[in-house]
Coordinates of C-alpha atoms in Angstrom, one line a residue:
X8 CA 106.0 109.9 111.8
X9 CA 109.1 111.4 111.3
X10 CA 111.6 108.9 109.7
X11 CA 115.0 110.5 110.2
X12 CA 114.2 110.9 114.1
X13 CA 112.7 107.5 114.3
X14 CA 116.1 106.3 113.1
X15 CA 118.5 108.1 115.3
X16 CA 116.3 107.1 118.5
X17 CA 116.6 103.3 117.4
X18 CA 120.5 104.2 117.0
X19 CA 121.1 106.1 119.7
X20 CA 117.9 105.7 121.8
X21 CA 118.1 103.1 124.8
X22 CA 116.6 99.6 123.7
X23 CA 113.3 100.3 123.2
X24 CA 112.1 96.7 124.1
X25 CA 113.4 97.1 127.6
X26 CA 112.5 100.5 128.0
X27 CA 109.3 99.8 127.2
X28 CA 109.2 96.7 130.1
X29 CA 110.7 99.3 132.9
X30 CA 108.1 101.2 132.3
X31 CA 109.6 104.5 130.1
X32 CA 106.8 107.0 129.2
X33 CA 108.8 107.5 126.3
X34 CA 109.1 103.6 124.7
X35 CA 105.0 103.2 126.1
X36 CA 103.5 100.5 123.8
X37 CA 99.8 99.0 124.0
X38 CA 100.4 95.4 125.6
X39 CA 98.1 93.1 124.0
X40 CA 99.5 89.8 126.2
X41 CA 102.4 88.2 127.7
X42 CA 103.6 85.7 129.9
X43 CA 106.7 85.2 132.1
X44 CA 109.0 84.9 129.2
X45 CA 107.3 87.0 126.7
X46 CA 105.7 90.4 125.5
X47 CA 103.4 91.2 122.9
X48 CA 102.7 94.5 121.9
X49 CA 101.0 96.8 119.4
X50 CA 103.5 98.8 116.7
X51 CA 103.4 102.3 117.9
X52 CA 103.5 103.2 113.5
X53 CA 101.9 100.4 112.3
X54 CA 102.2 100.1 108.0
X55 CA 99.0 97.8 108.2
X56 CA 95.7 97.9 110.8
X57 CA 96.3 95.5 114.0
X58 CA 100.6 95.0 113.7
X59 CA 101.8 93.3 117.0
X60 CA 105.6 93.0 117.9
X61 CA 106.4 90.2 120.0
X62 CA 109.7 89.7 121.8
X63 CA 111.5 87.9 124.6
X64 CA 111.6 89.7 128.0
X65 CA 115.1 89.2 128.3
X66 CA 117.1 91.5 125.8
X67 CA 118.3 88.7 123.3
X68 CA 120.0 90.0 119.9
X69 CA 119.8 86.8 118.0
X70 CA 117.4 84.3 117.3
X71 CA 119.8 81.8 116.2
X72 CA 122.5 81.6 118.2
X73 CA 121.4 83.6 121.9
X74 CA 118.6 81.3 122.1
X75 CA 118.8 77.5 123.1
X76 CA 116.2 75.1 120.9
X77 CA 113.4 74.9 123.8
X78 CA 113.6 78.6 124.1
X79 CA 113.5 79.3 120.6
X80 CA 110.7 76.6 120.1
X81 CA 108.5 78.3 123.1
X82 CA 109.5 82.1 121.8
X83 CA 107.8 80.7 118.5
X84 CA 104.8 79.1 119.9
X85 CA 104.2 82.2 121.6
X86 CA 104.5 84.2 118.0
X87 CA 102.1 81.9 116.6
X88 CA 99.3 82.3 119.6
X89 CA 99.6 86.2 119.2
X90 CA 99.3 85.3 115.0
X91 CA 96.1 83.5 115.6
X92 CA 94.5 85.6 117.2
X93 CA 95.5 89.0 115.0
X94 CA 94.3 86.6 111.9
X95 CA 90.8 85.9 114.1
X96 CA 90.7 89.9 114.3
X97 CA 91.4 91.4 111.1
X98 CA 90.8 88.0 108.9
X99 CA 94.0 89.0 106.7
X100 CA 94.8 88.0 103.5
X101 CA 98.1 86.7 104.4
X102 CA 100.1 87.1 107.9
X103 CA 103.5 88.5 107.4
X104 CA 106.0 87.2 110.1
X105 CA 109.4 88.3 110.4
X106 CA 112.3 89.4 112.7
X107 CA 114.3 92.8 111.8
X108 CA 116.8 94.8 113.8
X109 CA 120.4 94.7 113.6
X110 CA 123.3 95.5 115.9
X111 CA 123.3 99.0 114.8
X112 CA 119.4 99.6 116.2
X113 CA 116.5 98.1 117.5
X114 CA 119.3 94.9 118.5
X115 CA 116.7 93.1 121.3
X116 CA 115.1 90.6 119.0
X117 CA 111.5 90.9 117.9
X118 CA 108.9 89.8 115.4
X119 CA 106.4 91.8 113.4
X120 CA 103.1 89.9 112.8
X121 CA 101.4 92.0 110.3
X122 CA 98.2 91.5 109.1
X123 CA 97.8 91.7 105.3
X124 CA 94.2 93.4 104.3
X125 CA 92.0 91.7 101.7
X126 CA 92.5 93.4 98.5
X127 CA 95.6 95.2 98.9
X128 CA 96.8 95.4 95.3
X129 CA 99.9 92.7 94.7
X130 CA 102.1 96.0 93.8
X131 CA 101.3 97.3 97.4
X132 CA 101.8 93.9 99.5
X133 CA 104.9 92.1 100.6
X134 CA 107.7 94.6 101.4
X135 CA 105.7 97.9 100.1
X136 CA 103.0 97.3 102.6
X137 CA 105.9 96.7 105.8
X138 CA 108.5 99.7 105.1
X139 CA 107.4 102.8 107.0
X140 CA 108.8 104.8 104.4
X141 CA 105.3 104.1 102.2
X142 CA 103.6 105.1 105.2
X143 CA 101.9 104.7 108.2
X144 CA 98.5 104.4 110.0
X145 CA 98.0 106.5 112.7
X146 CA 96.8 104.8 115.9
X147 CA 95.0 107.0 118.5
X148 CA 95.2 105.6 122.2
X149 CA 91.6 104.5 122.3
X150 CA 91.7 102.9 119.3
X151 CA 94.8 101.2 120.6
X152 CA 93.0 100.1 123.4
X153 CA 90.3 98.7 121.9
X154 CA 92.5 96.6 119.5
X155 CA 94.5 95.2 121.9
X156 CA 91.3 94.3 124.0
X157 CA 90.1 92.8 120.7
X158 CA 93.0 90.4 120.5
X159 CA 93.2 89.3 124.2
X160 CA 89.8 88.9 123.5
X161 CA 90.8 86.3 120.6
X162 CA 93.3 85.1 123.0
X163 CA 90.7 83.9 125.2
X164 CA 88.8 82.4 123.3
X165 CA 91.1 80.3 121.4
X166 CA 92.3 78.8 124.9
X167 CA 96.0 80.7 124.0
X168 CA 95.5 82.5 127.2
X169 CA 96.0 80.2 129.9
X170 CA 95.1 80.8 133.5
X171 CA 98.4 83.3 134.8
X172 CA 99.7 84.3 131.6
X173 CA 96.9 87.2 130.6
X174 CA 98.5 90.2 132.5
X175 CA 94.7 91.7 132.5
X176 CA 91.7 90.9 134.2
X177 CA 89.0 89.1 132.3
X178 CA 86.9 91.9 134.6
X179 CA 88.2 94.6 132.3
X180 CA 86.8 93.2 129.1
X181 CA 83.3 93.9 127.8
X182 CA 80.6 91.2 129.1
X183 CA 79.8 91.2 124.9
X184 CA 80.1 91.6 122.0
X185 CA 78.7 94.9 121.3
X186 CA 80.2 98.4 121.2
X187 CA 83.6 100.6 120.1
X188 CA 86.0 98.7 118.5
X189 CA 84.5 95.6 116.9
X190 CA 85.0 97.0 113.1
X191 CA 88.3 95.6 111.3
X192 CA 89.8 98.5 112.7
X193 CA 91.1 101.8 110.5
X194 CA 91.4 101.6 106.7
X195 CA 94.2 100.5 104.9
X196 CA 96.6 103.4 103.6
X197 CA 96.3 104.1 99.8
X198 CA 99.6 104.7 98.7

């Protein structure tokens, strides 16, 4: 990943939230689910294995004051489904969830839920393990795939994906539990 051009695109770049809901080749994300007010995605540069985004459909800057209390209360509900089922995935350590962006880039509001590993050393968790600047895991589009099917997955069977909401069929998952993707996905980076 190349930092410095990461940052201009979030400064200069459209909103990537929005152009990745119309559809840009360019802003193209793995969806894992959504619903009518909602999107959950996986992190194009993830800094640990299986890191969603999640964010309103609507392009909302503020969590506090651009979103009314039953909005906010649903938006969260929604962040905790998608934080369910990443921790019934990858069986973190700890679940980091917060909300970055300012008005200067990446402004539509969104939440990171990243998955802690088990036995990341302390000196290497918290902020070290989120900033891209220590690094990040690459994440080939099969492997994608197969993560994000992993968490619908996880979805589905916690009851979090109620009938209408899952934007994919339940045809397109595998009929078990055997095959590609069912590790805990790729290795934590060292450093």
């Amino acid at each position: 990943m190349d930092l410095a051009a990461y940052v201009e695109r979030t400064r200069s770049g459209p909103c990537f939230v929005c152009a990745f809901l119309a559809g840009n080749p360019d802003y193209s994300h793995e969806t894992v689910f959504e619903d009518a007010d909602h999107v959950a995605f996986l992190d194009r540069w993830p800094t640990v294995p299986g890191k969603v985004l999640v964010a309103p459909k609507a392009h909302i800057e503020h969590a506090v004051r651009d979103l009314g209390e039953e909005a906010y209360i649903r938006l969260m509900a929604f962040v905790r489904k998608i934080a369910l089922a990443v921790e019934t995935v990858f069986e973190p350590e700890r679940t980091y969830l917060y909300s970055l962006g300012s008005q200067q880039g990446n402004a539509h509001l969104h939440w990171h839920v990243a998955p802690l590993p088990v036995g990341v050393p302390y000196a290497e968790q918290q902020f070290h393990a989120l900033m891209t600047e220590n690094g990040v895991l690459p994440l080939p589009p099969d492997q994608a795939a197969e993560t994000a099917t992993r968490l619908r997955e996880a979805l589905i069977a916690r009851g979090a994906a109620e009938e209408g909401q899952l934007r994919f069929q339940e045809a397109q998952l595998p009929a078990n539990d055997e095959g590609p993707g069912r590790g805990t996905g790729p290795s934590f980076k060292s450093g």
